PDB file of C-alpha atoms in Angstrom:
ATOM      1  CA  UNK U   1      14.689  -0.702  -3.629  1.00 84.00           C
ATOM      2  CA  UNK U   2      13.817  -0.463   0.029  1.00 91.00           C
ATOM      3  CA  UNK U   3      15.105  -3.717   1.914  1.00 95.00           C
ATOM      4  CA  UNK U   4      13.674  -4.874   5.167  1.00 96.00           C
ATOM      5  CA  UNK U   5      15.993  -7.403   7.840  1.00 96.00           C
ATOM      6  CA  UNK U   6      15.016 -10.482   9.465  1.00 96.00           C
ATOM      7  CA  UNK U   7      13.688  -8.822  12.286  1.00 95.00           C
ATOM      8  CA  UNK U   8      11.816  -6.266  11.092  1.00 95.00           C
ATOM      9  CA  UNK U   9      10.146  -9.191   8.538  1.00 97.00           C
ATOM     10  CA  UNK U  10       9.364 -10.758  11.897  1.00 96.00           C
ATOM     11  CA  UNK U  11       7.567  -7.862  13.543  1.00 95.00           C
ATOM     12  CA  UNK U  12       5.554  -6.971  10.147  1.00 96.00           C
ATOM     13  CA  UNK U  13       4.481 -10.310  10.009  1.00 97.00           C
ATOM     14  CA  UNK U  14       3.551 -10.593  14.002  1.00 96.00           C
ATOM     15  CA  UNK U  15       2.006  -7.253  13.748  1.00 96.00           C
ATOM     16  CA  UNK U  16      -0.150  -7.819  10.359  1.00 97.00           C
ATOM     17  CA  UNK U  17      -1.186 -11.291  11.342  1.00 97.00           C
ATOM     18  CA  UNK U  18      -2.645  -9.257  14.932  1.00 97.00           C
ATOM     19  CA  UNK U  19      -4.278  -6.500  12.931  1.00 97.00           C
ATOM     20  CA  UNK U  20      -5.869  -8.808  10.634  1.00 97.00           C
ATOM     21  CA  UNK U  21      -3.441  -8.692   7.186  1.00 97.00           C
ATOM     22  CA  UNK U  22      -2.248 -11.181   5.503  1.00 96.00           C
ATOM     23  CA  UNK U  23       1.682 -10.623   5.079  1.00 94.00           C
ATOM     24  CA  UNK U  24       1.900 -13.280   1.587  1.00 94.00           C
ATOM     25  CA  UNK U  25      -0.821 -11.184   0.182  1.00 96.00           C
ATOM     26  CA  UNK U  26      -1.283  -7.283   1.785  1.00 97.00           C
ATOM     27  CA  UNK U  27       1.381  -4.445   1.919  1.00 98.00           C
ATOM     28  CA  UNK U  28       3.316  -2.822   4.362  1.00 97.00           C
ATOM     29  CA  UNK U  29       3.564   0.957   2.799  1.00 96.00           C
ATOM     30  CA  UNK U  30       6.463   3.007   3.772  1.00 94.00           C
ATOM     31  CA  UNK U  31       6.182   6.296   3.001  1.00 91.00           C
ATOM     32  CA  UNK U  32       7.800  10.454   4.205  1.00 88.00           C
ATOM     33  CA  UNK U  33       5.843  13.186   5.012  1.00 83.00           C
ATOM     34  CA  UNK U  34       6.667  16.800   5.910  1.00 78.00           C
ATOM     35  CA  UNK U  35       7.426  17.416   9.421  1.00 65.00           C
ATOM     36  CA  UNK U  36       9.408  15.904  12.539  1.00 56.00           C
ATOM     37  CA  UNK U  37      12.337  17.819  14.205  1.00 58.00           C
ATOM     38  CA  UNK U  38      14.532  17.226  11.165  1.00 54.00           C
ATOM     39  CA  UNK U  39      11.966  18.486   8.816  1.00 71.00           C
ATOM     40  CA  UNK U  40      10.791  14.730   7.153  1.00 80.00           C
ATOM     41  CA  UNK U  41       9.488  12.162   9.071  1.00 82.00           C
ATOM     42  CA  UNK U  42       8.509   8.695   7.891  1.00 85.00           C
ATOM     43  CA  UNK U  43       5.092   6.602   7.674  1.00 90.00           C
ATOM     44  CA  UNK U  44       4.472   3.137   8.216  1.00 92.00           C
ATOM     45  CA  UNK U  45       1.410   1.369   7.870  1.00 95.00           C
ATOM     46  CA  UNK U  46      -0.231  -1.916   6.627  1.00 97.00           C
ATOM     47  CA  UNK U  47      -2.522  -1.343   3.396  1.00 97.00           C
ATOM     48  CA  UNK U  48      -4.578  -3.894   1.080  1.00 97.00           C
ATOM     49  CA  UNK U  49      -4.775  -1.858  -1.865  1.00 96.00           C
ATOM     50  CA  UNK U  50      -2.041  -0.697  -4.464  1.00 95.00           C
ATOM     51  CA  UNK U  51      -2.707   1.994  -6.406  1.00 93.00           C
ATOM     52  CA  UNK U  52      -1.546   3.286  -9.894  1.00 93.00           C
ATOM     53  CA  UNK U  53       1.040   5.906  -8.156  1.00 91.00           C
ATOM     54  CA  UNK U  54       2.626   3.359  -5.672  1.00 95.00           C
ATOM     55  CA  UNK U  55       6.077   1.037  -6.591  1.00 94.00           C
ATOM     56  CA  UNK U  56       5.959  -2.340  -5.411  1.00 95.00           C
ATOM     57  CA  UNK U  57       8.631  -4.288  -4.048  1.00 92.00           C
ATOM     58  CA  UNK U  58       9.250  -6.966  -2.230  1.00 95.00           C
ATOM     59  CA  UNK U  59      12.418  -8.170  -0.010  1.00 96.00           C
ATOM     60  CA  UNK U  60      12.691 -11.393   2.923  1.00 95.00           C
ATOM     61  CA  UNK U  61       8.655 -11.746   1.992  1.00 94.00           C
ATOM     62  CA  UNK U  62       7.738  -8.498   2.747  1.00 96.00           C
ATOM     63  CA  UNK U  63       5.851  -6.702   0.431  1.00 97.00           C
ATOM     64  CA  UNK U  64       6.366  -2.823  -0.001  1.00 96.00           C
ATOM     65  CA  UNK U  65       4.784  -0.090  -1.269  1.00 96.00           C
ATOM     66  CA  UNK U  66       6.116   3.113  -1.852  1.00 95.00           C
ATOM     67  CA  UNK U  67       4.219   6.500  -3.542  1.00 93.00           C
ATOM     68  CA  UNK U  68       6.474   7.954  -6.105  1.00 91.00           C
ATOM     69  CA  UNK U  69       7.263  11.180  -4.311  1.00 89.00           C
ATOM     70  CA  UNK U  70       8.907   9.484  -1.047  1.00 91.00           C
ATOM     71  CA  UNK U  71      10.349   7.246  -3.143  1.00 91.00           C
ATOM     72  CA  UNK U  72      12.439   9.541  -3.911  1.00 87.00           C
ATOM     73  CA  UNK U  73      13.910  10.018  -0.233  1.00 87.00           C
ATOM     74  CA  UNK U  74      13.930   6.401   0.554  1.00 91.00           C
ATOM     75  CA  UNK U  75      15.676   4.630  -2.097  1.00 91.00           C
ATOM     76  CA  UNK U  76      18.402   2.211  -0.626  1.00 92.00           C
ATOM     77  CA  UNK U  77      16.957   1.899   2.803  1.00 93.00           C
ATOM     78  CA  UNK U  78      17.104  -0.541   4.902  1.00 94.00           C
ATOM     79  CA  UNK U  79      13.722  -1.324   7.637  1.00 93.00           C
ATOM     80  CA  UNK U  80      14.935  -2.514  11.121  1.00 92.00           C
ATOM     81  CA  UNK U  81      13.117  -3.366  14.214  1.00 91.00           C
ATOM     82  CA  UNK U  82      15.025  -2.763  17.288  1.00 85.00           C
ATOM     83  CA  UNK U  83      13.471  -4.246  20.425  1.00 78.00           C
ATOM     84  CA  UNK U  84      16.650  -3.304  22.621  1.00 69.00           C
ATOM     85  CA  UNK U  85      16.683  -1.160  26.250  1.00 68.00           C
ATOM     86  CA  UNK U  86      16.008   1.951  24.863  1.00 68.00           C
ATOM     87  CA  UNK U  87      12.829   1.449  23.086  1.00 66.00           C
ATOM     88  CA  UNK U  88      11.148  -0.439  20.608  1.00 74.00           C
ATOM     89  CA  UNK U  89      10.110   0.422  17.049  1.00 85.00           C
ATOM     90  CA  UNK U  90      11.202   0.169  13.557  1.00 88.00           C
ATOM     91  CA  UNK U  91      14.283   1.830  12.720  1.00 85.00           C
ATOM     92  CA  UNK U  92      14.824   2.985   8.588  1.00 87.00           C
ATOM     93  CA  UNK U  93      18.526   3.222   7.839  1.00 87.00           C
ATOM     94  CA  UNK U  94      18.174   5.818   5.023  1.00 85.00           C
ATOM     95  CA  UNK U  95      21.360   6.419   3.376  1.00 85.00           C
ATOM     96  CA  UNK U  96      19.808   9.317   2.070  1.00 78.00           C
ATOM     97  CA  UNK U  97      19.062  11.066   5.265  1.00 74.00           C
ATOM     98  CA  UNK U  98      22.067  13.939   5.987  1.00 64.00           C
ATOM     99  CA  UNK U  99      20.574  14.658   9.060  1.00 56.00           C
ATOM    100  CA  UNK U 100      18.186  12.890  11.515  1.00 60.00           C
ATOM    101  CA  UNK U 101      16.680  14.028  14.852  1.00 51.00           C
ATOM    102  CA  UNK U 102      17.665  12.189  18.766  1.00 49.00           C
ATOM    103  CA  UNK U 103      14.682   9.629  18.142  1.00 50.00           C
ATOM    104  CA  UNK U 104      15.193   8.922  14.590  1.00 50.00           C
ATOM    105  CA  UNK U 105      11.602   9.466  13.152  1.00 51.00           C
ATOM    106  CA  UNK U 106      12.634  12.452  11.339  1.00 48.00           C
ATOM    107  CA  UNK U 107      15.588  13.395   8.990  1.00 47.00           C
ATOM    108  CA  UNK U 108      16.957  15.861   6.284  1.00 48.00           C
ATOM    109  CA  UNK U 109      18.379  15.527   3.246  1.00 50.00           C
TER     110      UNK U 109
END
């Protein structure tokens, strides 16, 4: 289960509405990928399609999907969206993550 906070649901839905998704009906897909100081770094992105490998979920009207292999690394975590003095961005609190890097877009396990 990957949960996402008020904010953050407010900046997915801002930002899909701009870039043309539909937030009751399109995804936002969260994913990892190899790389970053840490040695994983995470993806966001908005998608329309689902495929056959993803999981679905869906938490404060956001819905999420994850490929099976980073779900792996991101069970339990939690999307932010911190607009505060030093920098904007989402934020994923990964209980997983051992490890992360000074800018928190990459982590270890």
């Amino acid at each position: 289960m990957i949960k996402v906070s008020d904010t953050a649901r407010r900046k997915v839905v801002e930002l899909m509405t701009e870039e043309g998704y539909d937030a009751s009906s399109d995804f936002v897909r969260v994913g990892v990928k190899s790389g970053g100081c840490s040695g994983l770094s995470y993806e966001l992105k908005f998608d329309k399609l689902q495929s056959e490998e993803d999981k679905v979920f869906e938490d404060n009207a956001v819905r999420i999907l994850v490929d099976k292999k980073s779900f792996l690394y991101l069970v339990g975590t939690t999307l932010e969206y911190s607009g505060g003095l030093n920098g904007k961005g989402f934020v994923f609190n990964n209980p997983n993550a051992q490890r992360t890097c000074g800018c928190g877009e990459s982590f270890s396990l």
